[in-house]
Amino acid sequence: MDLMFALDVPGFKPSPQPSPGVPGEGEGWRFAFSKTQAMILPRVSIETNFSISDGRAAVVYSVDMSAVSVQTETDNLPIRKSGMPDFATIVRQMKRKYSVRVRRWRKHMSGCAWSVSYSDGRRTNWIESPYPRTPISLAIFLHEIGHRAIGFHRYRVRCEEEYHVWLWALNQMRKLGIEPDKRVQTRFDRSMQYAVGKALRRGAKKLPEPLLRFAPEVSS
């Protein structure tokens, strides 16, 4: 689909041109004018992929999601006070290595990842996540980076992508010398239960073997 971005160009007064009748054909420009400046609105294609970090568990699974938000003194100990690597350095390295930009740092433990493709061939990779200060916030940050590292739509079903992205994030934590704690493991389990349940509700008939353990139990 098309996403309209506004670009302020002071003093530029273009002549409006009709946009193509079929989305995606030709370069195409749309213009909106204010009293003080022109706004150039380029047509772009967008590929949006949101992480399960934003999802909520369905009540029918009887999953205690409150466990995800349980905070203990150990879980909330900042990385730098735990003798772990500096999270600011981790953020810089991951953003640079995978060409990712942060749309905003969230105040709560959720995140999303998406990419925007422009008609001139440029692509911008965006994420939102909490700023890494604890193991759980680092895990969510790395999870969103993982969507870029592994690639969108690489797997047949979305829950399989989520599974491999989570494995990638946990593996990166260990490489950085940060062992995923109980809260991180709980978040992984709850997120995968939600993702698998959602896939089944949408009609998935066959799950990959590693995902079967996350499927909700059927009451007899």
mmCIF file of C-alpha atoms in Angstrom:
data_model
loop_
_atom_site.group_PDB
_atom_site.id
_atom_site.type_symbol
_atom_site.label_atom_id
_atom_site.label_comp_id
_atom_site.label_asym_id
_atom_site.label_seq_id
_atom_site.Cartn_x
_atom_site.Cartn_y
_atom_site.Cartn_z
ATOM 1 C CA MET A 1 0.000 0.000 0.000
ATOM 2 C CA ASP A 2 1.035 3.659 -0.170
ATOM 3 C CA LEU A 3 2.275 5.596 2.826
ATOM 4 C CA MET A 4 2.301 9.368 2.606
ATOM 5 C CA PHE A 5 5.276 11.151 4.140
ATOM 6 C CA ALA A 6 5.455 14.946 4.469
ATOM 7 C CA LEU A 7 8.749 16.610 3.601
ATOM 8 C CA ASP A 8 9.169 20.304 4.396
ATOM 9 C CA VAL A 9 11.099 22.239 1.740
ATOM 10 C CA PRO A 10 11.115 25.976 2.581
ATOM 11 C CA GLY A 11 10.693 28.223 -0.453
ATOM 12 C CA PHE A 12 9.924 25.401 -2.882
ATOM 13 C CA LYS A 13 6.736 25.923 -4.906
ATOM 14 C CA PRO A 14 6.137 22.954 -7.196
ATOM 15 C CA SER A 15 3.424 22.761 -9.811
ATOM 16 C CA PRO A 16 0.929 20.095 -8.790
ATOM 17 C CA GLN A 17 0.934 17.021 -11.039
ATOM 18 C CA PRO A 18 -1.658 14.273 -11.170
ATOM 19 C CA SER A 19 -0.596 11.100 -9.427
ATOM 20 C CA PRO A 20 -0.687 7.788 -11.332
ATOM 21 C CA GLY A 21 -4.056 6.094 -11.471
ATOM 22 C CA VAL A 22 -2.639 2.742 -10.394
ATOM 23 C CA PRO A 23 -0.683 2.605 -7.098
ATOM 24 C CA GLY A 24 2.935 1.687 -7.627
ATOM 25 C CA GLU A 25 3.135 2.793 -11.278
ATOM 26 C CA GLY A 26 5.510 5.654 -12.076
ATOM 27 C CA GLU A 27 7.253 7.838 -9.562
ATOM 28 C CA GLY A 28 4.194 9.915 -8.665
ATOM 29 C CA TRP A 29 4.048 12.919 -6.319
ATOM 30 C CA ARG A 30 1.215 14.440 -4.376
ATOM 31 C CA PHE A 31 1.327 17.954 -3.043
ATOM 32 C CA ALA A 32 -0.292 19.698 -0.087
ATOM 33 C CA PHE A 33 0.184 23.408 0.451
ATOM 34 C CA SER A 34 0.103 25.599 3.532
ATOM 35 C CA LYS A 35 0.307 29.384 3.725
ATOM 36 C CA THR A 36 3.991 29.349 4.577
ATOM 37 C CA GLN A 37 5.556 26.395 2.796
ATOM 38 C CA ALA A 38 5.011 23.543 0.378
ATOM 39 C CA MET A 39 4.779 19.946 1.548
ATOM 40 C CA ILE A 40 6.060 17.318 -0.874
ATOM 41 C CA LEU A 41 4.363 13.999 -0.310
ATOM 42 C CA PRO A 42 6.219 11.167 -2.105
ATOM 43 C CA ARG A 43 4.450 7.899 -2.761
ATOM 44 C CA VAL A 44 6.221 4.965 -1.159
ATOM 45 C CA SER A 45 5.522 1.304 -0.600
ATOM 46 C CA ILE A 46 5.638 0.006 2.931
ATOM 47 C CA GLU A 47 6.191 -3.457 4.338
ATOM 48 C CA THR A 48 4.986 -3.523 7.912
ATOM 49 C CA ASN A 49 5.700 -6.330 10.333
ATOM 50 C CA PHE A 50 4.802 -6.052 13.976
ATOM 51 C CA SER A 51 6.342 -8.155 16.664
ATOM 52 C CA ILE A 52 4.335 -10.362 18.987
ATOM 53 C CA SER A 53 5.840 -8.241 21.746
ATOM 54 C CA ASP A 54 2.731 -6.108 21.271
ATOM 55 C CA GLY A 55 0.322 -9.025 21.570
ATOM 56 C CA ARG A 56 -1.899 -9.986 24.440
ATOM 57 C CA ALA A 57 -2.704 -13.530 25.351
ATOM 58 C CA ALA A 58 -6.199 -14.853 24.674
ATOM 59 C CA VAL A 59 -8.211 -15.614 27.792
ATOM 60 C CA VAL A 60 -9.181 -19.075 26.530
ATOM 61 C CA TYR A 61 -5.608 -20.280 26.986
ATOM 62 C CA SER A 62 -5.757 -19.700 30.716
ATOM 63 C CA VAL A 63 -2.247 -18.272 30.547
ATOM 64 C CA ASP A 64 -1.214 -16.205 33.535
ATOM 65 C CA MET A 65 0.190 -13.185 31.688
ATOM 66 C CA SER A 66 0.786 -11.422 34.995
ATOM 67 C CA ALA A 67 3.918 -13.555 35.275
ATOM 68 C CA VAL A 68 5.414 -11.607 32.411
ATOM 69 C CA SER A 69 5.226 -8.349 34.290
ATOM 70 C CA VAL A 70 6.364 -9.734 37.642
ATOM 71 C CA GLN A 71 9.425 -7.771 38.693
ATOM 72 C CA THR A 72 11.944 -8.877 41.258
ATOM 73 C CA GLU A 73 14.947 -7.088 42.680
ATOM 74 C CA THR A 74 17.295 -9.341 40.715
ATOM 75 C CA ASP A 75 15.377 -9.078 37.435
ATOM 76 C CA ASN A 76 15.375 -5.286 37.552
ATOM 77 C CA LEU A 77 19.022 -4.846 38.432
ATOM 78 C CA PRO A 78 20.519 -2.685 35.651
ATOM 79 C CA ILE A 79 23.006 -4.466 33.418
ATOM 80 C CA ARG A 80 25.850 -2.141 34.338
ATOM 81 C CA LYS A 81 25.336 -2.929 38.040
ATOM 82 C CA SER A 82 25.325 -6.661 37.352
ATOM 83 C CA GLY A 83 28.813 -6.683 35.918
ATOM 84 C CA MET A 84 27.413 -7.170 32.404
ATOM 85 C CA PRO A 85 28.527 -5.459 29.169
ATOM 86 C CA ASP A 86 27.547 -1.811 28.674
ATOM 87 C CA PHE A 87 24.084 -1.774 27.070
ATOM 88 C CA ALA A 88 24.744 1.586 25.349
ATOM 89 C CA THR A 89 27.560 -0.043 23.407
ATOM 90 C CA ILE A 90 25.306 -2.981 22.529
ATOM 91 C CA VAL A 91 22.642 -0.606 21.184
ATOM 92 C CA ARG A 92 25.127 1.254 18.992
ATOM 93 C CA GLN A 93 26.665 -1.931 17.638
ATOM 94 C CA MET A 94 23.339 -3.580 16.821
ATOM 95 C CA LYS A 95 21.902 -0.489 15.137
ATOM 96 C CA ARG A 96 25.029 -0.090 13.013
ATOM 97 C CA LYS A 97 25.458 -3.763 12.128
ATOM 98 C CA TYR A 98 21.851 -4.303 11.011
ATOM 99 C CA SER A 99 21.145 -0.789 9.676
ATOM 100 C CA VAL A 100 18.233 -0.240 12.052
ATOM 101 C CA ARG A 101 16.782 3.046 13.244
ATOM 102 C CA VAL A 102 14.813 3.463 16.467
ATOM 103 C CA ARG A 103 11.485 5.222 15.923
ATOM 104 C CA ARG A 104 11.083 5.757 19.656
ATOM 105 C CA TRP A 105 12.069 4.161 22.936
ATOM 106 C CA ARG A 106 9.029 2.720 24.654
ATOM 107 C CA LYS A 107 8.359 3.063 28.355
ATOM 108 C CA HIS A 108 6.750 -0.357 28.616
ATOM 109 C CA MET A 109 7.963 -3.853 27.757
ATOM 110 C CA SER A 110 6.745 -4.177 24.170
ATOM 111 C CA GLY A 111 8.118 -3.566 20.726
ATOM 112 C CA CYS A 112 7.628 -3.779 16.974
ATOM 113 C CA ALA A 113 9.724 -3.885 13.805
ATOM 114 C CA TRP A 114 8.962 -2.811 10.254
ATOM 115 C CA SER A 115 10.634 -1.566 7.090
ATOM 116 C CA VAL A 116 9.740 1.141 4.586
ATOM 117 C CA SER A 117 10.714 0.885 0.899
ATOM 118 C CA TYR A 118 10.852 4.024 -1.260
ATOM 119 C CA SER A 119 10.364 4.323 -5.001
ATOM 120 C CA ASP A 120 14.003 5.352 -5.461
ATOM 121 C CA GLY A 121 15.220 2.063 -4.007
ATOM 122 C CA ARG A 122 15.968 3.249 -0.490
ATOM 123 C CA ARG A 123 14.827 1.171 2.470
ATOM 124 C CA THR A 124 14.581 2.227 6.109
ATOM 125 C CA ASN A 125 14.378 -0.369 8.870
ATOM 126 C CA TRP A 126 12.579 0.792 11.997
ATOM 127 C CA ILE A 127 12.030 -0.643 15.446
ATOM 128 C CA GLU A 128 10.416 0.412 18.688
ATOM 129 C CA SER A 129 11.395 -1.173 21.990
ATOM 130 C CA PRO A 130 12.305 -0.284 25.550
ATOM 131 C CA TYR A 131 15.840 1.051 25.979
ATOM 132 C CA PRO A 132 17.981 -1.837 27.256
ATOM 133 C CA ARG A 133 18.659 -1.399 30.944
ATOM 134 C CA THR A 134 17.833 -4.867 32.263
ATOM 135 C CA PRO A 135 17.984 -8.390 30.804
ATOM 136 C CA ILE A 136 14.267 -8.328 29.888
ATOM 137 C CA SER A 137 14.442 -4.958 28.113
ATOM 138 C CA LEU A 138 17.597 -6.100 26.316
ATOM 139 C CA ALA A 139 15.822 -9.289 25.209
ATOM 140 C CA ILE A 140 12.948 -7.286 23.711
ATOM 141 C CA PHE A 141 15.354 -4.899 21.976
ATOM 142 C CA LEU A 142 17.314 -7.815 20.490
ATOM 143 C CA HIS A 143 14.074 -9.532 19.509
ATOM 144 C CA GLU A 144 13.107 -6.557 17.355
ATOM 145 C CA ILE A 145 16.618 -6.368 15.873
ATOM 146 C CA GLY A 146 16.253 -10.079 15.153
ATOM 147 C CA HIS A 147 13.358 -9.456 12.768
ATOM 148 C CA ARG A 148 15.782 -7.477 10.623
ATOM 149 C CA ALA A 149 18.675 -9.909 11.106
ATOM 150 C CA ILE A 150 16.641 -12.982 10.099
ATOM 151 C CA GLY A 151 14.368 -11.269 7.600
ATOM 152 C CA PHE A 152 10.625 -10.791 7.293
ATOM 153 C CA HIS A 153 8.472 -13.505 5.704
ATOM 154 C CA ARG A 154 11.297 -16.028 5.702
ATOM 155 C CA TYR A 155 9.151 -18.748 7.260
ATOM 156 C CA ARG A 156 5.866 -20.271 6.195
ATOM 157 C CA VAL A 157 3.900 -19.226 9.270
ATOM 158 C CA ARG A 158 4.415 -16.086 11.336
ATOM 159 C CA CYS A 159 4.753 -17.934 14.640
ATOM 160 C CA GLU A 160 7.733 -19.825 13.209
ATOM 161 C CA GLU A 161 9.408 -16.509 12.430
ATOM 162 C CA GLU A 162 8.748 -15.364 15.987
ATOM 163 C CA TYR A 163 10.289 -18.569 17.324
ATOM 164 C CA HIS A 164 13.518 -18.183 15.367
ATOM 165 C CA VAL A 165 13.720 -14.470 16.172
ATOM 166 C CA TRP A 166 13.451 -15.276 19.869
ATOM 167 C CA LEU A 167 16.157 -17.951 19.578
ATOM 168 C CA TRP A 168 18.364 -15.431 17.802
ATOM 169 C CA ALA A 169 17.808 -12.832 20.539
ATOM 170 C CA LEU A 170 18.553 -15.288 23.366
ATOM 171 C CA ASN A 171 21.659 -16.502 21.576
ATOM 172 C CA GLN A 172 22.862 -12.917 21.139
ATOM 173 C CA MET A 173 22.394 -12.311 24.864
ATOM 174 C CA ARG A 174 24.606 -15.288 25.674
ATOM 175 C CA LYS A 175 27.246 -14.121 23.189
ATOM 176 C CA LEU A 176 27.256 -10.787 24.991
ATOM 177 C CA GLY A 177 27.823 -12.547 28.304
ATOM 178 C CA ILE A 178 24.275 -11.968 29.554
ATOM 179 C CA GLU A 179 22.464 -15.147 30.505
ATOM 180 C CA PRO A 180 18.677 -14.906 29.940
ATOM 181 C CA ASP A 181 17.092 -14.911 33.377
ATOM 182 C CA LYS A 182 13.797 -16.378 34.535
ATOM 183 C CA ARG A 183 11.805 -13.338 33.486
ATOM 184 C CA VAL A 184 13.248 -13.461 29.963
ATOM 185 C CA GLN A 185 12.484 -17.165 29.658
ATOM 186 C CA THR A 186 8.943 -16.558 30.891
ATOM 187 C CA ARG A 187 8.478 -13.803 28.319
ATOM 188 C CA PHE A 188 9.728 -16.119 25.575
ATOM 189 C CA ASP A 189 7.282 -18.872 26.590
ATOM 190 C CA ARG A 190 4.301 -16.525 26.923
ATOM 191 C CA SER A 191 5.024 -14.787 23.610
ATOM 192 C CA MET A 192 5.306 -18.084 21.785
ATOM 193 C CA GLN A 193 2.101 -19.419 23.358
ATOM 194 C CA TYR A 194 0.323 -16.325 22.084
ATOM 195 C CA ALA A 195 1.891 -16.556 18.611
ATOM 196 C CA VAL A 196 1.117 -20.244 18.173
ATOM 197 C CA GLY A 197 -2.417 -19.834 19.495
ATOM 198 C CA LYS A 198 -3.016 -16.979 17.077
ATOM 199 C CA ALA A 199 -1.769 -19.079 14.152
ATOM 200 C CA LEU A 200 -4.108 -21.927 15.112
ATOM 201 C CA ARG A 201 -7.063 -19.565 15.402
ATOM 202 C CA ARG A 202 -6.293 -18.317 11.907
ATOM 203 C CA GLY A 203 -6.463 -21.814 10.518
ATOM 204 C CA ALA A 204 -2.920 -23.179 10.643
ATOM 205 C CA LYS A 205 -3.218 -26.943 10.174
ATOM 206 C CA LYS A 206 0.328 -28.090 10.779
ATOM 207 C CA LEU A 207 2.938 -26.620 13.076
ATOM 208 C CA PRO A 208 6.692 -27.184 12.862
ATOM 209 C CA GLU A 209 7.848 -29.720 15.441
ATOM 210 C CA PRO A 210 9.639 -27.217 17.760
ATOM 211 C CA LEU A 211 6.437 -25.173 18.101
ATOM 212 C CA LEU A 212 4.168 -27.985 19.270
ATOM 213 C CA ARG A 213 5.103 -27.464 22.920
ATOM 214 C CA PHE A 214 3.615 -23.962 22.788
ATOM 215 C CA ALA A 215 0.220 -25.111 21.484
ATOM 216 C CA PRO A 216 -2.669 -24.685 23.959
ATOM 217 C CA GLU A 217 -3.931 -27.868 25.556
ATOM 218 C CA VAL A 218 -7.355 -28.973 24.376
ATOM 219 C CA SER A 219 -9.805 -29.678 27.190
ATOM 220 C CA SER A 220 -11.442 -33.090 26.922
#
